[in-house]
Short mmCIF file of C-alpha atoms and ligand atoms in Angstrom, two decimals:
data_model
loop_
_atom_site.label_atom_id
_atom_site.label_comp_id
_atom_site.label_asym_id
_atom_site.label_seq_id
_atom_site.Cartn_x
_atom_site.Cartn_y
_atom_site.Cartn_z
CA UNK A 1 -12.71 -13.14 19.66
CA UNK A 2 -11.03 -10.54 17.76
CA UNK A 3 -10.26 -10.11 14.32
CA UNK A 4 -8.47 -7.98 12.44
CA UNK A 5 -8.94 -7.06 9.00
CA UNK A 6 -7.26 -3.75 8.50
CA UNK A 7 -4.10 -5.11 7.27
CA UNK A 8 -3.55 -2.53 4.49
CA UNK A 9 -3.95 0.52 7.14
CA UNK A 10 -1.21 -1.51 9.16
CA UNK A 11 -0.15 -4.75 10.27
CA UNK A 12 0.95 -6.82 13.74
CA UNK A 13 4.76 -6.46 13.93
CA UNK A 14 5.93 -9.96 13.49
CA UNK A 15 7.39 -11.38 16.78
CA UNK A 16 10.50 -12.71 14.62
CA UNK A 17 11.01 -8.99 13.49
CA UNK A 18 10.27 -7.52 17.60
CA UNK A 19 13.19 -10.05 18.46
CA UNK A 20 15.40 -9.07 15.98
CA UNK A 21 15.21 -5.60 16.64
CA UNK A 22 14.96 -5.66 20.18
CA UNK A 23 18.78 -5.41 21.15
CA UNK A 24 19.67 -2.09 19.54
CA UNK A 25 17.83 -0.06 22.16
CA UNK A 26 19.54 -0.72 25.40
CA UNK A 27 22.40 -2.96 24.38
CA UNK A 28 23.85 -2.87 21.00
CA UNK A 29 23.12 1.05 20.29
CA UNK A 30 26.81 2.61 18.55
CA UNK A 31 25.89 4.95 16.08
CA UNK A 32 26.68 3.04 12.99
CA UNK A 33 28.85 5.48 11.50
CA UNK A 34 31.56 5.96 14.56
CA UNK A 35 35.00 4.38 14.36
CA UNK A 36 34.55 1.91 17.55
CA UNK A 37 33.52 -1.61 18.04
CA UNK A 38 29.36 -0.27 19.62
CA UNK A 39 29.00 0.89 16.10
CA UNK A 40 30.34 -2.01 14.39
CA UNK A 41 27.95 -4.20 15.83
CA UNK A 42 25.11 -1.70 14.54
CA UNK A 43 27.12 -1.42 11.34
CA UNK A 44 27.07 -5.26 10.41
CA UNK A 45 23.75 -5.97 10.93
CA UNK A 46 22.23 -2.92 9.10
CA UNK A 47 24.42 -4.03 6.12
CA UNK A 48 22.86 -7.34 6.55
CA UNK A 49 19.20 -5.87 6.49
CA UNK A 50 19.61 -3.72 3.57
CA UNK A 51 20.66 -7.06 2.11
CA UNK A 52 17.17 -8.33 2.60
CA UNK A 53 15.77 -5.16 1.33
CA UNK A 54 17.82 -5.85 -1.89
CA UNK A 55 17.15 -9.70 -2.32
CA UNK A 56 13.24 -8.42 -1.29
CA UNK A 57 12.49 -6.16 -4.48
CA UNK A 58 14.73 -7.71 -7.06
CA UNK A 59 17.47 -4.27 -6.64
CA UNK A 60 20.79 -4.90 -8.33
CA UNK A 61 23.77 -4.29 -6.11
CA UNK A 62 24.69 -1.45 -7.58
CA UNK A 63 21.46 0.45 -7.03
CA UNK A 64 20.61 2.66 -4.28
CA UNK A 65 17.85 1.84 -1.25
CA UNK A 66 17.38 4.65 1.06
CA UNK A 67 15.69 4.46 4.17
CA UNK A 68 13.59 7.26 5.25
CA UNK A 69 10.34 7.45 7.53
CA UNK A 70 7.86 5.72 5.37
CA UNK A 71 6.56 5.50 1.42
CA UNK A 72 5.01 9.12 2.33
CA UNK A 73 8.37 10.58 2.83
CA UNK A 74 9.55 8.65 -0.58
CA UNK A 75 6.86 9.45 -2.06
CA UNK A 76 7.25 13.29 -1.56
CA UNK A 77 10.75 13.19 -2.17
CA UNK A 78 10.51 11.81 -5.30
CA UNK A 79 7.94 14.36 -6.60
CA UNK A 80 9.47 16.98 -5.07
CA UNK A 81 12.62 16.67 -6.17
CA UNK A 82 12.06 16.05 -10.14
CA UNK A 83 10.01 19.79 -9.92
CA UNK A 84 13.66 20.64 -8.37
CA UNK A 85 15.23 18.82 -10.82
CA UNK A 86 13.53 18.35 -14.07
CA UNK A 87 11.18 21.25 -13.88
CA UNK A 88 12.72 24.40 -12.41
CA UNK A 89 16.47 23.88 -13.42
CA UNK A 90 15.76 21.81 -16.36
CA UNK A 91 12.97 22.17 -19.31
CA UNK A 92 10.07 19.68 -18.37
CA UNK A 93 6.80 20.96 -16.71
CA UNK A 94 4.28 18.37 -16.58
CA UNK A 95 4.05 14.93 -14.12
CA UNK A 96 1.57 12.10 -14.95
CA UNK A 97 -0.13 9.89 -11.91
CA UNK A 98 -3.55 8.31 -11.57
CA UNK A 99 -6.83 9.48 -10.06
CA UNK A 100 -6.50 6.54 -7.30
CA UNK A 101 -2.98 7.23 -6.03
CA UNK A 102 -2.72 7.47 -2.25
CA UNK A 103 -2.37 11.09 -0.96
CA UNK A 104 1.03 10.89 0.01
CA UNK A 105 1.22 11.45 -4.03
CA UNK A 106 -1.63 13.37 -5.13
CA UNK A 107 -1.09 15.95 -2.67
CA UNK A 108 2.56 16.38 -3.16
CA UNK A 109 1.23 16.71 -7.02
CA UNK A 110 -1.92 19.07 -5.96
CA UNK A 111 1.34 20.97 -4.35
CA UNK A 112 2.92 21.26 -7.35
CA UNK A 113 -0.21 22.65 -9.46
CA UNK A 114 -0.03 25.62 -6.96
CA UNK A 115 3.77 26.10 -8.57
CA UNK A 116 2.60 25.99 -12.20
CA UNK A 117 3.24 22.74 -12.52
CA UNK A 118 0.84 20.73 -15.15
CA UNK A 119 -0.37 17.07 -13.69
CA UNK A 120 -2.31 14.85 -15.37
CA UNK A 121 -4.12 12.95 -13.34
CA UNK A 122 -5.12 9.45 -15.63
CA UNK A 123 -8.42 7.90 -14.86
CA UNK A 124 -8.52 3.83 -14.52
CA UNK A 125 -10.91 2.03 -16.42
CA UNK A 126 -14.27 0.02 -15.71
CA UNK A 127 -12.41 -2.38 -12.91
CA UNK A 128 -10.39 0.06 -11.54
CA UNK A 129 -7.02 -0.51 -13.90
CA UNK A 130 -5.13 1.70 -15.36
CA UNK A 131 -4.36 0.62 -18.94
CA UNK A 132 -0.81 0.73 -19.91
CA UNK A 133 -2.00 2.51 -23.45
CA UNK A 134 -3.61 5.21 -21.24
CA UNK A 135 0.12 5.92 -19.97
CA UNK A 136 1.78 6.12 -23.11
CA UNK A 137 -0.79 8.49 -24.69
CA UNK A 138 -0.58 10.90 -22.05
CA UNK A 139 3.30 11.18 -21.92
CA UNK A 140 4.54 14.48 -24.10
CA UNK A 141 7.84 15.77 -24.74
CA UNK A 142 7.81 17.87 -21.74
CA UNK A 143 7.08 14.45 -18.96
CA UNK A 144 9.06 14.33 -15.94
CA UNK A 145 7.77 12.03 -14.33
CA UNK A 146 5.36 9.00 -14.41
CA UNK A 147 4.05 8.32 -10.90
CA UNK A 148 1.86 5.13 -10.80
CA UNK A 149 1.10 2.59 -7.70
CA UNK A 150 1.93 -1.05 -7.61
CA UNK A 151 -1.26 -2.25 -6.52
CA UNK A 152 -3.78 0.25 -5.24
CA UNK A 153 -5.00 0.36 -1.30
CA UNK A 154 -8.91 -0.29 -1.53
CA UNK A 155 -9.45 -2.40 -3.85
CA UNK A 156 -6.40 -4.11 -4.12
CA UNK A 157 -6.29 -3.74 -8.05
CA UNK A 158 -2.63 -4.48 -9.62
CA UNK A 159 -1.41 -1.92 -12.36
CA UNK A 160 0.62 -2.87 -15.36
CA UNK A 161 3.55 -1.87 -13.79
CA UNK A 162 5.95 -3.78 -16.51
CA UNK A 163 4.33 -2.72 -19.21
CA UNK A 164 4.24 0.90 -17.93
CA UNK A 165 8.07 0.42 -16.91
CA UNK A 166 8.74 -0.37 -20.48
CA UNK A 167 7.15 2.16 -22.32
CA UNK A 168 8.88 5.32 -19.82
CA UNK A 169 12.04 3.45 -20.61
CA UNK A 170 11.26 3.42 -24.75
CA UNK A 171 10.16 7.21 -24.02
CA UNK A 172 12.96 8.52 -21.82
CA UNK A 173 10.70 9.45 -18.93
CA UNK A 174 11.49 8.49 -15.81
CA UNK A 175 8.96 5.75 -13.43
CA UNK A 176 8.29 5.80 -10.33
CA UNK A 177 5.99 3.03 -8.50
CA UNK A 178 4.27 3.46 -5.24
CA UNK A 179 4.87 -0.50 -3.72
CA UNK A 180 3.19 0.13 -0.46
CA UNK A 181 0.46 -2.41 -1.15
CA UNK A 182 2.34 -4.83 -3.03
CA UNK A 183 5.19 -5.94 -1.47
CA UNK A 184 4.85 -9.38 0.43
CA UNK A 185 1.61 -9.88 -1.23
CA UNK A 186 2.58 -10.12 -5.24
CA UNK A 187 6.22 -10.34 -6.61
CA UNK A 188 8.04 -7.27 -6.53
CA UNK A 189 10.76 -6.86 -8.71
CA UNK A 190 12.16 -3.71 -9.62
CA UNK A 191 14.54 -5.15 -12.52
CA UNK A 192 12.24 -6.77 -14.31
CA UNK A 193 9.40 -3.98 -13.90
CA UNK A 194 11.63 -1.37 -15.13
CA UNK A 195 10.66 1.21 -12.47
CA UNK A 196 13.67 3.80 -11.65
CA UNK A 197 12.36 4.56 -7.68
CA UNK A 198 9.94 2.83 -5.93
CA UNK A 199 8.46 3.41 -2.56
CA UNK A 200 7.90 1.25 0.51
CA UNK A 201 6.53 1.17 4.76
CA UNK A 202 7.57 -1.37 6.22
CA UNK A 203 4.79 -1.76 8.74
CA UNK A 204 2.37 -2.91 5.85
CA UNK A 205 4.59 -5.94 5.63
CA UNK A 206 4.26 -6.57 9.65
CA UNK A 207 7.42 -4.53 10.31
CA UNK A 208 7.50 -1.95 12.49
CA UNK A 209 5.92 2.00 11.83
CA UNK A 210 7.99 4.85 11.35
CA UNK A 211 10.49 3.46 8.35
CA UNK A 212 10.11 2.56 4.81
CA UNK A 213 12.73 3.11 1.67
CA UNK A 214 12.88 4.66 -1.59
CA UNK A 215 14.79 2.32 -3.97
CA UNK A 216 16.32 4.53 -6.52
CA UNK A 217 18.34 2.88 -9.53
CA UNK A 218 21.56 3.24 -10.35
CA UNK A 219 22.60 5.97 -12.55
CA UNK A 220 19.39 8.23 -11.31
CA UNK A 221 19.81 11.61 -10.02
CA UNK A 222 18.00 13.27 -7.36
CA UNK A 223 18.67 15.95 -5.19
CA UNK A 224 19.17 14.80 -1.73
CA UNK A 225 16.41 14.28 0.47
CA UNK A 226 18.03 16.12 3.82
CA UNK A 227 21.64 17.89 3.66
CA UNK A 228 23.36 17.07 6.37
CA UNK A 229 26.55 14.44 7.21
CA UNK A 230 27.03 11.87 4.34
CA UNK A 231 24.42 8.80 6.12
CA UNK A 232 22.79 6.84 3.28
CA UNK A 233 25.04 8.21 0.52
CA UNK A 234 24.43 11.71 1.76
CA UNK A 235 20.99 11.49 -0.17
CA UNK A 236 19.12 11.38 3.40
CA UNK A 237 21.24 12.48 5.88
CA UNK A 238 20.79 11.79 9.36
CA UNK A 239 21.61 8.91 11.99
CA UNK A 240 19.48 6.33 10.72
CA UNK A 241 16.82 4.65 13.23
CA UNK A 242 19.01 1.42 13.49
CA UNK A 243 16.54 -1.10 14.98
CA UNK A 244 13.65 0.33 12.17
CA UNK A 245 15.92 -0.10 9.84
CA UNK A 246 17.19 -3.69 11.29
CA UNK A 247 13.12 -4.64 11.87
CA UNK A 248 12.24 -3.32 8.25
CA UNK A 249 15.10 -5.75 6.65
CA UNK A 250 14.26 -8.96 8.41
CA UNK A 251 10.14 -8.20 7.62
CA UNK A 252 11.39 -7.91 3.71
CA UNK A 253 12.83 -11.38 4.38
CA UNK A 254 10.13 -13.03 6.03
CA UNK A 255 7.52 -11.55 4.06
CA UNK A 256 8.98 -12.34 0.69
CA UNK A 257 10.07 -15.94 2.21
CA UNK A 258 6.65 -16.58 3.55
CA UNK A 259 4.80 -14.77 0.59
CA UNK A 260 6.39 -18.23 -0.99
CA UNK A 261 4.82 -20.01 1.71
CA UNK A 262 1.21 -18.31 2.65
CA UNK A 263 0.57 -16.34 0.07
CA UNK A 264 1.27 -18.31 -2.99
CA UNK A 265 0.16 -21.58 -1.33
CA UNK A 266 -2.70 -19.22 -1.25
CA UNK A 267 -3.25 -19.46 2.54
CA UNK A 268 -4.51 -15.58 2.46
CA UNK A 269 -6.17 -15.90 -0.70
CA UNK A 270 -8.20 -18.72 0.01
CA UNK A 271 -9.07 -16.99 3.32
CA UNK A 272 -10.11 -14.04 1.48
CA UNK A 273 -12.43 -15.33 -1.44
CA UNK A 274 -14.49 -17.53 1.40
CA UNK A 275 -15.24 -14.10 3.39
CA UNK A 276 -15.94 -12.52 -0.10
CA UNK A 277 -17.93 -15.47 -1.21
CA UNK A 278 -20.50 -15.34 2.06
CA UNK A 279 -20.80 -11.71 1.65
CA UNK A 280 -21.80 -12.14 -1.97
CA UNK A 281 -24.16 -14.21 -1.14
CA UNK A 282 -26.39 -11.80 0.93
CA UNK A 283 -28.36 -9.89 -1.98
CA UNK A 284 -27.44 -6.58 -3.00
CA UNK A 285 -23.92 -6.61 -2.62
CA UNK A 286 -20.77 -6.70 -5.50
CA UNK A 287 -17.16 -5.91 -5.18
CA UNK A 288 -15.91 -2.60 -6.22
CA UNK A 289 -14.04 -2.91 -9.09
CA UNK A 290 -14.60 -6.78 -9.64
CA UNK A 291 -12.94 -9.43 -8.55
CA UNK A 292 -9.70 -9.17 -11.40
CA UNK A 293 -6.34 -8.81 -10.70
CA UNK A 294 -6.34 -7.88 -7.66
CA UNK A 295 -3.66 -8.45 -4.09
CA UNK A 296 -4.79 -12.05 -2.59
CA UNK A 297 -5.33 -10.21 0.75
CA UNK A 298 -7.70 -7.19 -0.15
CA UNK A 299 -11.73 -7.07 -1.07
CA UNK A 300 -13.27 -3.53 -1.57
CA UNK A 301 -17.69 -4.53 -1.39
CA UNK A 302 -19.99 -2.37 -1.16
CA UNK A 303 -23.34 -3.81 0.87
CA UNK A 304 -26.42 -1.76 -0.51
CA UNK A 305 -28.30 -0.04 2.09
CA UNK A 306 -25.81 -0.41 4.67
CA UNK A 307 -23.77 2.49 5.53
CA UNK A 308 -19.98 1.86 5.51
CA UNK A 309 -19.34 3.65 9.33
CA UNK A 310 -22.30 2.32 10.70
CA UNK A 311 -21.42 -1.47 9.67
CA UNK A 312 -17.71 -0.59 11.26
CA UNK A 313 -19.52 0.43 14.13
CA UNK A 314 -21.24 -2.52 15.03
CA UNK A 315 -18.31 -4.83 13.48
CA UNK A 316 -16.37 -2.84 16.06
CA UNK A 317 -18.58 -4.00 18.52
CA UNK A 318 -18.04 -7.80 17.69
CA UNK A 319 -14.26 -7.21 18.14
CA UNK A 320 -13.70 -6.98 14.27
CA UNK A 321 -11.72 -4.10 13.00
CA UNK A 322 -12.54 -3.52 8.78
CA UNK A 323 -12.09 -0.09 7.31
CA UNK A 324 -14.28 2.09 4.52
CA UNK A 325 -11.25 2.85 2.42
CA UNK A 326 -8.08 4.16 3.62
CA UNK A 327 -7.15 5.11 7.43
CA UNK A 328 -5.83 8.35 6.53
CA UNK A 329 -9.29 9.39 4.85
CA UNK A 330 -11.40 7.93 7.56
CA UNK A 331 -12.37 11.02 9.56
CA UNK A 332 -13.72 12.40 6.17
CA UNK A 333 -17.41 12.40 5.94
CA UNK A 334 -17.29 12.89 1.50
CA UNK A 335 -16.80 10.02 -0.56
CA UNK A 336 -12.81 9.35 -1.69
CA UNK A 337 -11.41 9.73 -4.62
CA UNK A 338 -11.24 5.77 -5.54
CA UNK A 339 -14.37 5.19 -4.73
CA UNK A 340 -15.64 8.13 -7.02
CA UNK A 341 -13.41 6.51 -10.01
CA UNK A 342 -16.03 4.03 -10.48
CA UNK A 343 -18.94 6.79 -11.20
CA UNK A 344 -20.83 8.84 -9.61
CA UNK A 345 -22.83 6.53 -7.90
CA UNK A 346 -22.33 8.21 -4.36
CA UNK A 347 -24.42 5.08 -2.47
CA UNK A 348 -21.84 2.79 -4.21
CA UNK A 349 -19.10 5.09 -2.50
CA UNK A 350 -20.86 5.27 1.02
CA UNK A 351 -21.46 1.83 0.97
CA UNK A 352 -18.38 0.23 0.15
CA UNK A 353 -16.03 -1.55 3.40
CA UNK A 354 -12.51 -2.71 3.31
CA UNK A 355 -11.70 -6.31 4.38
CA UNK A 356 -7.94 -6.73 4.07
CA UNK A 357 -6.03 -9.66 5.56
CA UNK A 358 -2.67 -11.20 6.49
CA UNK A 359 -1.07 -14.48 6.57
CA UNK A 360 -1.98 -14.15 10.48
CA UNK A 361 -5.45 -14.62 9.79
CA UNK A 362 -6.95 -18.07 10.81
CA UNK A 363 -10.32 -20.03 9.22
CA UNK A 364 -11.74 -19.69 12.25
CA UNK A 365 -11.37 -16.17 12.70
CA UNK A 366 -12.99 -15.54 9.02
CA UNK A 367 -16.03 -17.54 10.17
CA UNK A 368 -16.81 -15.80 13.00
CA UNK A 369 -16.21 -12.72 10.73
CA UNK A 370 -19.13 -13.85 8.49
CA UNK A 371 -21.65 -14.87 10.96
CA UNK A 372 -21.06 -11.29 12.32
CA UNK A 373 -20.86 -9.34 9.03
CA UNK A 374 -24.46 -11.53 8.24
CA UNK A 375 -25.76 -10.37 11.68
CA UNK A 376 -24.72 -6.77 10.80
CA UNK A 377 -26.02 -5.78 7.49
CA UNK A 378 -29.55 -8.02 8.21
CA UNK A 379 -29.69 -5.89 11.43
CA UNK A 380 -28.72 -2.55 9.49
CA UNK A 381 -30.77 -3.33 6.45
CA UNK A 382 -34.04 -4.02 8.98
CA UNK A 383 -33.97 0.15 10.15
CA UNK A 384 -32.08 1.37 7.13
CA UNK A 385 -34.81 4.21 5.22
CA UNK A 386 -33.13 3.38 2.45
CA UNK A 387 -33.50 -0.63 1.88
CA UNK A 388 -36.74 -1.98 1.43
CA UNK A 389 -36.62 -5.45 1.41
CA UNK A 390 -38.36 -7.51 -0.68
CA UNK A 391 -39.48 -11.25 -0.87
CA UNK A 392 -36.54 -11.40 -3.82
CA UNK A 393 -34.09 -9.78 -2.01
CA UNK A 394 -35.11 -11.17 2.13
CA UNK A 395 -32.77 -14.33 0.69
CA UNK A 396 -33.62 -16.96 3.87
CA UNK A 397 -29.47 -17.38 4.41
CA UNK A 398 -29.60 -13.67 6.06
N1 LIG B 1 -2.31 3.55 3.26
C1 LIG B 1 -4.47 2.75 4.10
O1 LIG B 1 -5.29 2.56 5.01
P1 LIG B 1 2.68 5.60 5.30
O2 LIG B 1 1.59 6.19 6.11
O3 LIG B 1 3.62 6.63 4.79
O4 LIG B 1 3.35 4.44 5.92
O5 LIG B 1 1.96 4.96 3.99
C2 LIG B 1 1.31 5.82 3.09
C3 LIG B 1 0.78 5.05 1.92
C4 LIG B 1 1.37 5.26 0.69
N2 LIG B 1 0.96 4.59 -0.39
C5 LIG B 1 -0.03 3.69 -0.33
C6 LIG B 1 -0.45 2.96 -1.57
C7 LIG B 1 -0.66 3.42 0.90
O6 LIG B 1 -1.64 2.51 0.96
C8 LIG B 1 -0.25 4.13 2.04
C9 LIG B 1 -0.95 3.91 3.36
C10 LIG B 1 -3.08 3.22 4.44
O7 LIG B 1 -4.74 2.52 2.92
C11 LIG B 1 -3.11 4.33 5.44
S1 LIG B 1 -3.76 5.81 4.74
#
């Protein structure tokens, strides 16, 4: 059997969204901006998947969604262009984010420091939140720009993005969210959340790679993304990848639609805390962060005495794909920067595996994922140097 529980690295394109964006390669394939009928057809059904993209996030129709590569092109963008913007033609200096933001915004920020630019990178508490209170006291007169994720990729922890939306809006600052890991697995609304840009890929949502958005609301300002012809408002210019863009819009549908369906029917959920459960039930083990507030899908654990590639290894072997934190991090051997939020326990941090899952996941699948996850870390545990077992700890269920 195989079974895959990598879901926040990437996801199976659904077959709905593979149909839907199948005839704009060899059939339907006008560019969408020439004056004939080939790029009408493009033309009409783009307009109906940024549609989808709007109803998806909450976006009023007067705000902006532009497509580009994936959340890290929107995330760059955005950071890049407020130092353009805010910091070297205007009279602001300093950008707040968190210690557990993916890379695609820490470097970008990292970047920045190199240019002068002060960052403040805000450190999340005991469970791996950032408090809202944290935010505000950290925002000074000279703030461009608050940068904080939806929900973040190992652990799955949510962030008070309202509350954080409401106090940049009381300050003046603007908000940007990073919504990789949140959309189609909590309620994304950018209206009610007060965030002015938020970032997206849709293959975390089982759309295709290679395309994601930046939502930008009405009324903000940033200097275009590419200069070129006037596609996208002339704020990313460039013919757009149609069928991406076509495949990106009907995933927003089906995975807000069916986020009604699975996830808050608590299909994935359920799934989840019954993999979680059997794992906590082997001794030594506790999930990073807690088990709070967190993405149904996602469950960061650390296994003491096992070491995180090893158990991948020989989960790999049993046809079950996991990860140890994020993809793009894998092929480093030091421990990551979420992990190291919770201490400086570095066995905690080489310890810990990601289990994230989808609404394709079955019971059955799970099950055969515990009995091998079991069979792993009392096979691991038996030649680890670094796990004795003891009669307290040799539970009989191993
Ligand atoms: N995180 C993970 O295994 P791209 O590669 O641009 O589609 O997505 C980047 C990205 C941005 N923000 C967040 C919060 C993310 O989780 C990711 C992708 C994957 O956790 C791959 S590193």
């Amino acid at each position: 059997m195989e079974v895959y529980l990598d879901n926040n690295a990437t996801t199976k394109v659904d077959e709905k969204v593979f149909e839907e964006m199948k005839p704009f390669f060899c059939e339907v394939y006008g560019n969408p901006n020439s004056l004939h009928s080939f790029a009408s057809k493009s033309h009409s059904k783009m307009v109906e998947a940024l549609d989808y993209l709007y109803d998806g996030i909450g976006a009023a129709d007067e705000d902006d969604i532009i497509i580009t590569s994936n959340a890290t092109e929107a995330n760059n963008w955005v950071v890049k262009s407020v130092w353009l913007d805010k910091i070297l033609d205007g009279d602001k200096n300093h950008i707040i984010t968190s210690e557990v933001e993916h890379p695609a915004i820490t470097a970008a920020c990292n970047f920045l420091e190199t240019k002068g630019v002060e960052v403040t990178y805000l450190n999340v508490n005991a469970e791996g939140v950032l408090e809202a209170k944290v935010v505000e006291d950290a925002i000074k007169d000279d703030t461009a720009l608050v940068s904080i994720m939806w929900a973040n990729n190992e652990t799955g922890k949510l962030f008070p993005i309202k509350e954080i939306g409401e106090i940049c809006k009381a300050k003046g600052v603007l908000f940007h969210s990073d919504a990789t890991q949140a959309i189609g697995k909590v309620t994304v609304d950018v209206q009610d959340a007060n965030v002015d840009l938020m970032s997206f890929s849709a293959h975390k949502f089982h759309g295709p790679k290679g395309v994601g958005g930046l939502y930008i609301k009405k009324g903000v300002e940033l200097t275009p993304h590419m200069h070129g012809g006037n596609q996208m408002d002339g704020r990313r210019a460039g013919t757009v990848d149609v069928a991406s863009m076509i495949g990106m819009g009907k995933a927003m549908h089906l995975a807000t639609n069916t986020m009604a369906i699975a996830y808050e029917k608590n299909h994935v959920g359920m799934l989840r805390d019954k993999l979680e459960r059997a794992i906590l039930k082997l001794p030594d083990t506790i999930v990073i962060g807690g088990t709070g507030n967190r993405t149904p899908n996602t469950t960061l654990i650390s296994i003491k005495g096992v070491e995180g590639e090893s158990m991948l290894w020989d989960l790999n072997q049993n046809g079950i794909g996991a990860s140890t934190g994020s993809a793009c991090a894998s092929e480093e051997l030091e421990a990551n920067p979420v992990m190291n939020a919770f201490g400086s326990d570095s066995e905690l941090a080489h310890t810990g595996i990601r289990f994230s899952l989808s609404r394709f996941n079955t019971e059955e699948q799970i099950d055969y994922a515990i009995k091998h996850i079991t069979d792993a870390v009392h096979r691991l545990r038996n030649i680890s140097s670094s796990y004795a077992y003891t009669p307290k700890n040799h539970h009989s269920e191993l």
